[in-house]
mmCIF file of C-alpha atoms in Angstrom:
data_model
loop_
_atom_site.group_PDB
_atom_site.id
_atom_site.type_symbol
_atom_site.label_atom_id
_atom_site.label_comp_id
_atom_site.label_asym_id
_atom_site.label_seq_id
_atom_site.Cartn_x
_atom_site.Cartn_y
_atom_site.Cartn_z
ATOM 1 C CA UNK Z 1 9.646 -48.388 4.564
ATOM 2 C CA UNK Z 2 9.518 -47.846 8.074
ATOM 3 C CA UNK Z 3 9.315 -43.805 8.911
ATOM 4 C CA UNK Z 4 8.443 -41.903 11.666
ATOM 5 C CA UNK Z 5 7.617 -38.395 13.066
ATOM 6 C CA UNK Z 6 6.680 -35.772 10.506
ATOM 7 C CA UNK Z 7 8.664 -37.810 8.038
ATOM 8 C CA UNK Z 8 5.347 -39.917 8.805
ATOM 9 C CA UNK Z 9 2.937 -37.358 8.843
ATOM 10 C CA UNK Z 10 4.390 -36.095 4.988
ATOM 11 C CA UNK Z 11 4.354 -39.614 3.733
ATOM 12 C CA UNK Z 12 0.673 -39.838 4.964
ATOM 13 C CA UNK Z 13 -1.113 -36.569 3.676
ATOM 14 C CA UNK Z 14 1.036 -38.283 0.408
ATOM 15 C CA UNK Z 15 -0.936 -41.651 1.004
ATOM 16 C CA UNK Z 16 -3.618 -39.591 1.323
ATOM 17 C CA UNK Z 17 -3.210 -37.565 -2.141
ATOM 18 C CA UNK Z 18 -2.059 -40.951 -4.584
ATOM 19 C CA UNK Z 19 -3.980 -43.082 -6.074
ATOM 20 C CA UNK Z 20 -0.956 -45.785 -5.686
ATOM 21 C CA UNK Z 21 0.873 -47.521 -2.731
ATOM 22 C CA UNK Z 22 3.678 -45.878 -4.202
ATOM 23 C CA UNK Z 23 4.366 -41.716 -2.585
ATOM 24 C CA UNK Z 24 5.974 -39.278 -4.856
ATOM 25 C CA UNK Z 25 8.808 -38.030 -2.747
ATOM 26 C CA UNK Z 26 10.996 -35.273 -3.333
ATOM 27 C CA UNK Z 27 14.452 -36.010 -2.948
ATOM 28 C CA UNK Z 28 14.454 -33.777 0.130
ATOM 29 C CA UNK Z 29 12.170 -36.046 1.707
ATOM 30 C CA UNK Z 30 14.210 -38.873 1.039
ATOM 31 C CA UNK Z 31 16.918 -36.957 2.476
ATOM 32 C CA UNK Z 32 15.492 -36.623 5.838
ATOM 33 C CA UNK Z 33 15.376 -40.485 6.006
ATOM 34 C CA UNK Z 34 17.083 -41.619 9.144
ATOM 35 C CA UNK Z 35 20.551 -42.800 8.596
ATOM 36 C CA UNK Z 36 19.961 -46.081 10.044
ATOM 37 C CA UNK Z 37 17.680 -46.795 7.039
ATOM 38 C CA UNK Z 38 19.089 -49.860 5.130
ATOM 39 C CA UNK Z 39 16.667 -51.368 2.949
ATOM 40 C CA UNK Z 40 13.994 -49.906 1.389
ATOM 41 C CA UNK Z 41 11.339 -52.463 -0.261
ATOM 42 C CA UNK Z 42 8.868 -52.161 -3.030
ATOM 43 C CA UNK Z 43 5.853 -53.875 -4.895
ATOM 44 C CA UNK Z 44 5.717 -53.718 -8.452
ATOM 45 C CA UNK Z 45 2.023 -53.630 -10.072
ATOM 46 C CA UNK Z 46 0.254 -50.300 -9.203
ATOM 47 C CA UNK Z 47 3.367 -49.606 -7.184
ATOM 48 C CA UNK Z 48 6.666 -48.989 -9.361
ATOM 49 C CA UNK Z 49 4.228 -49.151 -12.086
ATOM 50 C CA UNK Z 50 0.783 -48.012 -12.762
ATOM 51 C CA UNK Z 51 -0.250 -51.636 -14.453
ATOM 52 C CA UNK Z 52 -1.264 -54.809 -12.774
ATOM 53 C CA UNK Z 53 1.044 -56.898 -14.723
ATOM 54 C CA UNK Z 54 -1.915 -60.316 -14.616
ATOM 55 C CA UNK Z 55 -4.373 -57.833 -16.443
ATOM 56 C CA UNK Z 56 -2.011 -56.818 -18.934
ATOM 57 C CA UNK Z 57 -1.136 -60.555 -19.501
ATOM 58 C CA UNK Z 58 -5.167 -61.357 -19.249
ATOM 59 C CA UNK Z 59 -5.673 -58.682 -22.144
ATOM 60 C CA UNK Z 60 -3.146 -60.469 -24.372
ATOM 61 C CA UNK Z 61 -4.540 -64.134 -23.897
ATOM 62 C CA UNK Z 62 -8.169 -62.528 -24.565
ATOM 63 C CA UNK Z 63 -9.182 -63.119 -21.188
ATOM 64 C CA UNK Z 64 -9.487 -59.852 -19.134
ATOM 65 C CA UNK Z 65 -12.957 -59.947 -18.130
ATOM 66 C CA UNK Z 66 -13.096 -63.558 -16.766
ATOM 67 C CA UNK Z 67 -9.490 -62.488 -14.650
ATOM 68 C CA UNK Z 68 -11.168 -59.265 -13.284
ATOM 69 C CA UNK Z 69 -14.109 -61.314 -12.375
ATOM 70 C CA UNK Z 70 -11.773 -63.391 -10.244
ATOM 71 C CA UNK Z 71 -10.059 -60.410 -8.812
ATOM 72 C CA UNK Z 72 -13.267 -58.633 -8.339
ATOM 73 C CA UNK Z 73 -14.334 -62.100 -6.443
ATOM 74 C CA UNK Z 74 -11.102 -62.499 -4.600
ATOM 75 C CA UNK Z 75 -11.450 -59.338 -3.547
ATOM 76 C CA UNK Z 76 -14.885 -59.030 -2.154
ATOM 77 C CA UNK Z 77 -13.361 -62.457 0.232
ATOM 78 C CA UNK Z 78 -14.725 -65.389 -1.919
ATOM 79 C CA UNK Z 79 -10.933 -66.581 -2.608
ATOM 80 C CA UNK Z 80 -7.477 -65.693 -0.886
ATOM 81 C CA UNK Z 81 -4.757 -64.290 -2.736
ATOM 82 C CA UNK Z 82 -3.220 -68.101 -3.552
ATOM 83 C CA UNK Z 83 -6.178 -69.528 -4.634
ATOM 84 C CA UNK Z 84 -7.242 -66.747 -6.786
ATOM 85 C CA UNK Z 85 -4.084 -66.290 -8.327
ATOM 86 C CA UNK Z 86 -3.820 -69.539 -9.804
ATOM 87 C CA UNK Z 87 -7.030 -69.443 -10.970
ATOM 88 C CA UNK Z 88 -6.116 -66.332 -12.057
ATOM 89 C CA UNK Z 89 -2.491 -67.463 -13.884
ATOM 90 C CA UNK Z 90 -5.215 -70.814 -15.300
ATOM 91 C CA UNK Z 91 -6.787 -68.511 -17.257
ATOM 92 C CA UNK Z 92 -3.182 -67.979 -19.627
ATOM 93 C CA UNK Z 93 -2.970 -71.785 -20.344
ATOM 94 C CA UNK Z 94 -1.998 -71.726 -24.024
ATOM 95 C CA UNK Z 95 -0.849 -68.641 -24.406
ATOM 96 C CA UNK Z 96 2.655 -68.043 -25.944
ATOM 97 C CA UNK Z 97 4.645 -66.692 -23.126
ATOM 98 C CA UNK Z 98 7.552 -65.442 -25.227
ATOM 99 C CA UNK Z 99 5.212 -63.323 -26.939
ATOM 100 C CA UNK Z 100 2.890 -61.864 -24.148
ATOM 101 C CA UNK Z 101 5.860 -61.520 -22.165
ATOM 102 C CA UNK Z 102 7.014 -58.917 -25.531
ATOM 103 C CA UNK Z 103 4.019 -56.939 -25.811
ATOM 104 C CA UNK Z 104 3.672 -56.755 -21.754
ATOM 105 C CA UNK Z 105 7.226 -55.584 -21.082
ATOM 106 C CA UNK Z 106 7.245 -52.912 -24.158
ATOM 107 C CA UNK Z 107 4.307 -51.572 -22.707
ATOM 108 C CA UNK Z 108 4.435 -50.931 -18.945
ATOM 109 C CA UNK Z 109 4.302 -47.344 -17.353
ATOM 110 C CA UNK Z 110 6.086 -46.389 -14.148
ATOM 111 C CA UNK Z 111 4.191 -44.098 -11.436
ATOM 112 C CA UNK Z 112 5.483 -40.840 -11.971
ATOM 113 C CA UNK Z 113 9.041 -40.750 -9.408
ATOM 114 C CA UNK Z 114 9.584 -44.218 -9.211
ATOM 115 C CA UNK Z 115 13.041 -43.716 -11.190
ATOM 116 C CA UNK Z 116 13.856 -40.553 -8.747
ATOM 117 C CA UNK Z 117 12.972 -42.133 -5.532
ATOM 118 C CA UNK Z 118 14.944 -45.469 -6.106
ATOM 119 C CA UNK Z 119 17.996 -43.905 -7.735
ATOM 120 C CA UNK Z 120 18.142 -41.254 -4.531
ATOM 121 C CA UNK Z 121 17.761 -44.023 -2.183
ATOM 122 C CA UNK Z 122 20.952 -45.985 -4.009
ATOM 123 C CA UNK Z 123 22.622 -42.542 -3.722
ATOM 124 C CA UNK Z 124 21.895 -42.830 0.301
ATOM 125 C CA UNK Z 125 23.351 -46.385 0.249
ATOM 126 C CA UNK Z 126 19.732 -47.768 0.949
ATOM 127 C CA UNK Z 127 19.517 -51.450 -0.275
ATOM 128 C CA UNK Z 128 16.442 -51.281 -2.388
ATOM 129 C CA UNK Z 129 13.972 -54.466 -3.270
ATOM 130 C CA UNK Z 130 11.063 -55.566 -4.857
ATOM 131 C CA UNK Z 131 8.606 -58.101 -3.421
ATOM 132 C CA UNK Z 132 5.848 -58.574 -5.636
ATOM 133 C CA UNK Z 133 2.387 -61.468 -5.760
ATOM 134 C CA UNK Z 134 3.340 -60.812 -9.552
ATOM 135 C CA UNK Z 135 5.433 -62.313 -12.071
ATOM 136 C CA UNK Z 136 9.260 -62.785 -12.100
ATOM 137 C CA UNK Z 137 9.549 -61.959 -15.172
ATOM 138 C CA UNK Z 138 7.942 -58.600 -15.207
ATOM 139 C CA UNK Z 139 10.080 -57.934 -11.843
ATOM 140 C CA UNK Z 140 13.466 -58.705 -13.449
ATOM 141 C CA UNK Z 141 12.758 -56.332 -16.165
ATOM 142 C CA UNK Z 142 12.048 -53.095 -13.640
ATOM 143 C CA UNK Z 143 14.581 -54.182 -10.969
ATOM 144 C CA UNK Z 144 17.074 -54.209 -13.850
ATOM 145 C CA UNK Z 145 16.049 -51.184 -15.279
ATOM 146 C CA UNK Z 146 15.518 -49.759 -11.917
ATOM 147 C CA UNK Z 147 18.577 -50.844 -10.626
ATOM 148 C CA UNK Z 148 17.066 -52.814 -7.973
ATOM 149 C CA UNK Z 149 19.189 -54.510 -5.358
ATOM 150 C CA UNK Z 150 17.341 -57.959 -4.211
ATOM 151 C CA UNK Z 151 13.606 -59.311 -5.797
ATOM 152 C CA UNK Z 152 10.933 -61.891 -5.331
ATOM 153 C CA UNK Z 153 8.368 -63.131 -7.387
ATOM 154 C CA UNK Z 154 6.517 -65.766 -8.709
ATOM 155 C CA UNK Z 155 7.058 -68.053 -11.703
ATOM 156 C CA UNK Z 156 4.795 -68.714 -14.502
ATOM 157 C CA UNK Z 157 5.299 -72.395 -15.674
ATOM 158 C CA UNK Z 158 6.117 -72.831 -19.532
ATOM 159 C CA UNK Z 159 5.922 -75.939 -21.614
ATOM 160 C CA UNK Z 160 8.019 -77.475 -23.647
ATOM 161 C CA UNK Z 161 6.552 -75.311 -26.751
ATOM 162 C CA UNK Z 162 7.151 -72.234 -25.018
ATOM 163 C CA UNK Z 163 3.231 -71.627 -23.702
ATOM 164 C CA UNK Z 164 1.849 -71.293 -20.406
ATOM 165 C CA UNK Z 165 0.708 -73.903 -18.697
ATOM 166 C CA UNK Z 166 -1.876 -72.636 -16.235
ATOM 167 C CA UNK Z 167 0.857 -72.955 -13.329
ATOM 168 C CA UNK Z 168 2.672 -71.072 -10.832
ATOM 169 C CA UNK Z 169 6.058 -72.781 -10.285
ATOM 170 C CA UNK Z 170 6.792 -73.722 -6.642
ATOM 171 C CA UNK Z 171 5.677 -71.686 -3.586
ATOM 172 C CA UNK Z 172 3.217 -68.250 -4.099
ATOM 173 C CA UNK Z 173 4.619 -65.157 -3.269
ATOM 174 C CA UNK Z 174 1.640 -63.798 -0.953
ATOM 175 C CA UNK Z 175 1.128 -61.073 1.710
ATOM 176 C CA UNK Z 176 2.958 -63.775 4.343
ATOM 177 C CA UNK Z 177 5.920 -64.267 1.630
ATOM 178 C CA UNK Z 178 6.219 -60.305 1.572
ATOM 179 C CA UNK Z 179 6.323 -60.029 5.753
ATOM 180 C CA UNK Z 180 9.039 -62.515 5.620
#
């Protein structure tokens, strides 16, 4: 979201105070948006909600540790986000996605005023999104729930027996993809 003057300077000493990309905003903030707002956009994991939706998937398929490795890795510049996602996403091969999509979609959090700030921006007639380097599936879920106008993602590849291959399908939604 694009802001300016001391709408800035609030949204910063907020940056400042969160331990999430996402601010808590009182509606009276949101308020004071400029009416030439239109779109308002979003990422989901640690954002809209407090979970990084590849751990939570990692913790079903009993591999946490070895995908935080590659995270930690990834982020210390060994890999870029592409590469270490699909080593990342390699690491569910196997798994049943039916039922890790179950247990991670009954389980996810959102960051305390997620709900409020979306709904008031709807109110405003703000057109609000969600880009995310996460999983369709999970993004669906919260833009439905969320009431979410427009989303991107990326797709985990199932089999034929309803498990995860190992793949992302087609082209990785990355930092570039969420510019764009």
């Amino acid at each position: 979201m694009i802001v300016e003057g001391k709408l800035r300077e609030d949204v910063n000493l907020l940056d400042m105070q969160q331990k999430h990309r996402l601010f808590i905003v009182s509606t009276s903030l949101v308020a004071r948006l400029k009416r030439d707002v239109k779109l308002a956009v979003f990422d989901l994991d640690s954002t809209l909600i407090f979970q990084e939706t590849i751990d939570e998937l990692a913790k079903f398929a009993g591999a946490y540790e070895q995908v935080q490795q590659i995270t930690k890795d990834a982020m210390d510049g060994k890999w870029d986000f592409s590469e270490s996602l699909r080593m990342r996403v390699a690491a569910l091969k196997g798994i049943n996605a039916e039922d890790a999509w179950k247990k991670v979609l009954s389980s996810y959090q959102y960051t305390e005023g997620a709900k409020n700030l979306l709904s008031c921006l709807k109110r405003k007639g703000i057109v609000t999104g969600i880009v995310s380097g996460g999983f369709i599936e999970m993004v669906r879920g919260v833009a439905d729930d969320l009431g979410a106008d427009v989303w991107s993602a990326n797709e985990l590849e199932v089999d034929d027996n309803g498990c995860f291959t190992g793949r992302v399908v087609g082209s990785i939604v990355d930092a570039k993809a969420k510019e764009a």
